[in-house]
Amino acid sequence: MEMIERGLSEEQRMMRESCRAFVDDVVTPFIRGNWQREWLMDPGARLPREILERADRIGIRTLGVPEAFGGVQLDAAAEVRTFAVIAEEIARGDSGLADKLVQNWKVAVLLRNFAPRHLQEKWLTKLVSEPGFLLAHCLTEPRGASDRWLPYNVPEAAMQTRATESRDFWIINGRKQFISNGYDAGLFVVYANTDPKVGMLQGTSSFLVPRDTPGLTIARCNETIGCRFMNNGELVFEDMRVPKDHLLARGDALGKAGIYFRPGKIIQAAKNLGVGMAAYERTAEYVQHYVQGGRILIKHQAVALRVADMATRLTAVRSLVREAALAVDANAPDADALCNMAKVFASEEVLKVAQHAMELHGGNGAMLDFGVEKLFRDASIFLHMDATADISRLKIVKAMFPRTAGAYAGPEN
Ligand SMILES: Cc1cc2nc3c(=O)[nH]c(=O)nc-3n(C[C@H](O)[C@H](O)[C@H](O)COP(=O)(O)OP(=O)(O)OC[C@H]3O[C@@H](n4cnc5c(N)ncnc54)[C@H](O)[C@@H]3O)c2cc1C
């Protein structure tokens, strides 16, 4: 059964078809035929360059980059919905590949809104012209991640990474962890505390940091449980000198990051849906052919019920992702709550779908060369990306009740 994506424009439908063909003809055969490749301990060797080049040829590597810089201009009124549709399709083939590509889209949106024109031109043109070029967005650090999205707008919860202003440069010291594309990106957006006396909503600034900036060290590539074709990295900054014009937002960078996070949450949920769809499609095929007890699996009612449960959960996720994407595109007042709902709901529902897939594949579900366990591993990562499940729920209630749930539970003023 194909799940119908309702209300797509002609352009969205065509992009989806060409992306689906790329996934079916290139990505899925590569993943199925090279299941050992994600375990190579040389991160740079895992994903063949050709895959990014093929993605580039169909125009899905540089969504979000303005046409003026050679990118693929999407209809602004439906941009986030288009991101969602394409992210789902890529993740249906491989979630790590999708992670790699969507960081480019999300950071490109940030750059086109906040970077000075000459730096947009420099970096977005480079992104378009080099198929292997990647972008990264660096917020998380060892002593702060989830909490910064809570109502704790107090100095003690601020970022430990510090930026101080000198005559010609900003000087940044600190470290970032768990960063998507952190190991191999050519350009990073880095958040740092520029005013330790105030809360983080007023004291956090963001900077553009090219990979060859003196004082920047890529400390390691994390070996993750899933999405392994995206190289997640750790960065250290030691007296890192960033030119003055590389400042993107001064003081209010966390608020401005909404321009990255709202589409970002939709894209996360959509990638997650893609993983769920892959689990569902593999399982739907398997239960129609694999015979146990003299009958194909789907003839056993317990199996059929699980397939129904998978389809129901995926349809619910799809509906919520569509609703939330429409809200973000329309800049609706409930967009914040909806995109957090879509992200957290997708992460828990799709994990359950992937569990059904593993169980319905029996022993085969546990074998690396069969490839179904990979979907379970990939699904598990979404619980932690772009905020944990609990923090996402706190953000939802905070958006709904800003004056009570959204206020710090410290001493009353
Ligand atoms: C694959 C992957 C890719 C990622 N990519 C990026 C990226 O590109 N850029 C980036 O900046 N980050 C990235 N992250 C980091 C991600 O956003 C964080 O892992 C996530 O926000 C959780 O933060 P943490 O790991 O520090 O967990 P912690 O904040 O240490 O949380 C640990 C537990 O404590 C709970 N908790 C923490 N603080 C509170 C609180 N105040 N109140 C209630 N409960 C609390 C959490 O819910 C969680 O259950 C990535 C992570 C992964 C796994």
Coordinates of N, CA, C and O in Angstrom, one line a residue, residues 109-110 113-114 137 149 191 201 204 206 248-262:
V109 N 19.6 28.4 5.0 CA 18.5 29.3 5.4 C 19.0 30.4 6.4 O 18.7 31.5 6.3
L110 N 19.8 29.9 7.3 CA 20.4 30.8 8.3 C 21.3 31.8 7.7 O 21.2 33.0 8.0
N113 N 19.6 34.6 5.7 CA 18.9 35.6 6.6 C 19.9 36.5 7.3 O 19.5 37.6 7.6
F114 N 21.0 35.9 7.8 CA 21.8 36.7 8.7 C 23.3 37.0 8.3 O 23.9 37.9 8.9
H137 N 26.2 23.1 12.2 CA 25.5 24.1 13.1 C 25.9 23.7 14.6 O 25.4 22.6 15.0
W149 N 16.9 25.5 26.1 CA 15.6 25.7 25.5 C 14.5 25.8 26.6 O 13.3 25.9 26.2
Y191 N 27.9 29.0 18.2 CA 27.3 29.8 19.2 C 28.2 30.0 20.4 O 28.8 29.0 20.8
L201 N 19.5 34.2 26.5 CA 18.7 34.7 25.4 C 19.2 36.1 25.0 O 19.0 36.6 23.9
T204 N 24.0 35.4 24.0 CA 24.6 34.4 23.1 C 24.7 35.0 21.7 O 23.7 35.6 21.2
S206 N 26.3 34.4 17.5 CA 26.7 33.3 16.6 C 27.6 33.8 15.6 O 27.6 35.0 15.2
L248 N 27.3 36.7 13.1 CA 26.0 36.6 12.4 C 24.9 37.3 13.2 O 24.1 38.0 12.7
A249 N 24.9 37.0 14.5 CA 23.9 37.7 15.4 C 24.5 38.0 16.7 O 25.2 37.1 17.3
R250 N 24.3 39.2 17.2 CA 25.0 39.6 18.5 C 24.0 39.6 19.6 O 23.0 40.4 19.6
G251 N 24.2 38.8 20.6 CA 23.4 38.8 21.8 C 22.1 38.0 21.7 O 21.8 37.1 22.5
D252 N 21.4 38.1 20.6 CA 20.1 37.5 20.4 C 20.1 36.3 19.5 O 19.1 35.9 18.9
A253 N 21.3 35.6 19.4 CA 21.5 34.5 18.5 C 20.5 33.4 18.7 O 20.1 32.7 17.8
L254 N 20.2 33.1 20.0 CA 19.3 31.9 20.3 C 17.9 32.2 19.7 O 17.3 31.3 19.2
G255 N 17.4 33.4 19.9 CA 16.1 33.7 19.4 C 16.1 33.6 17.9 O 15.2 33.1 17.3
K256 N 17.2 34.2 17.3 CA 17.3 34.1 15.8 C 17.4 32.7 15.3 O 17.1 32.5 14.1
A257 N 17.9 31.8 16.1 CA 18.1 30.4 15.6 C 16.8 29.8 15.3 O 16.7 28.7 14.7
G258 N 15.7 30.4 15.7 CA 14.3 29.9 15.3 C 14.2 29.7 13.8 O 13.5 28.8 13.4
I259 N 14.9 30.5 13.1 CA 14.8 30.5 11.6 C 15.4 29.1 11.1 O 15.1 28.6 10.1
Y260 N 16.3 28.6 11.9 CA 16.9 27.3 11.6 C 16.1 26.2 12.2 O 15.9 25.2 11.6
F261 N 15.6 26.4 13.5 CA 15.0 25.3 14.2 C 13.6 24.9 13.8 O 13.2 23.8 13.8
R262 N 12.8 25.9 13.4 CA 11.5 25.6 13.0 C 11.5 24.7 11.8 O 11.0 23.5 11.8

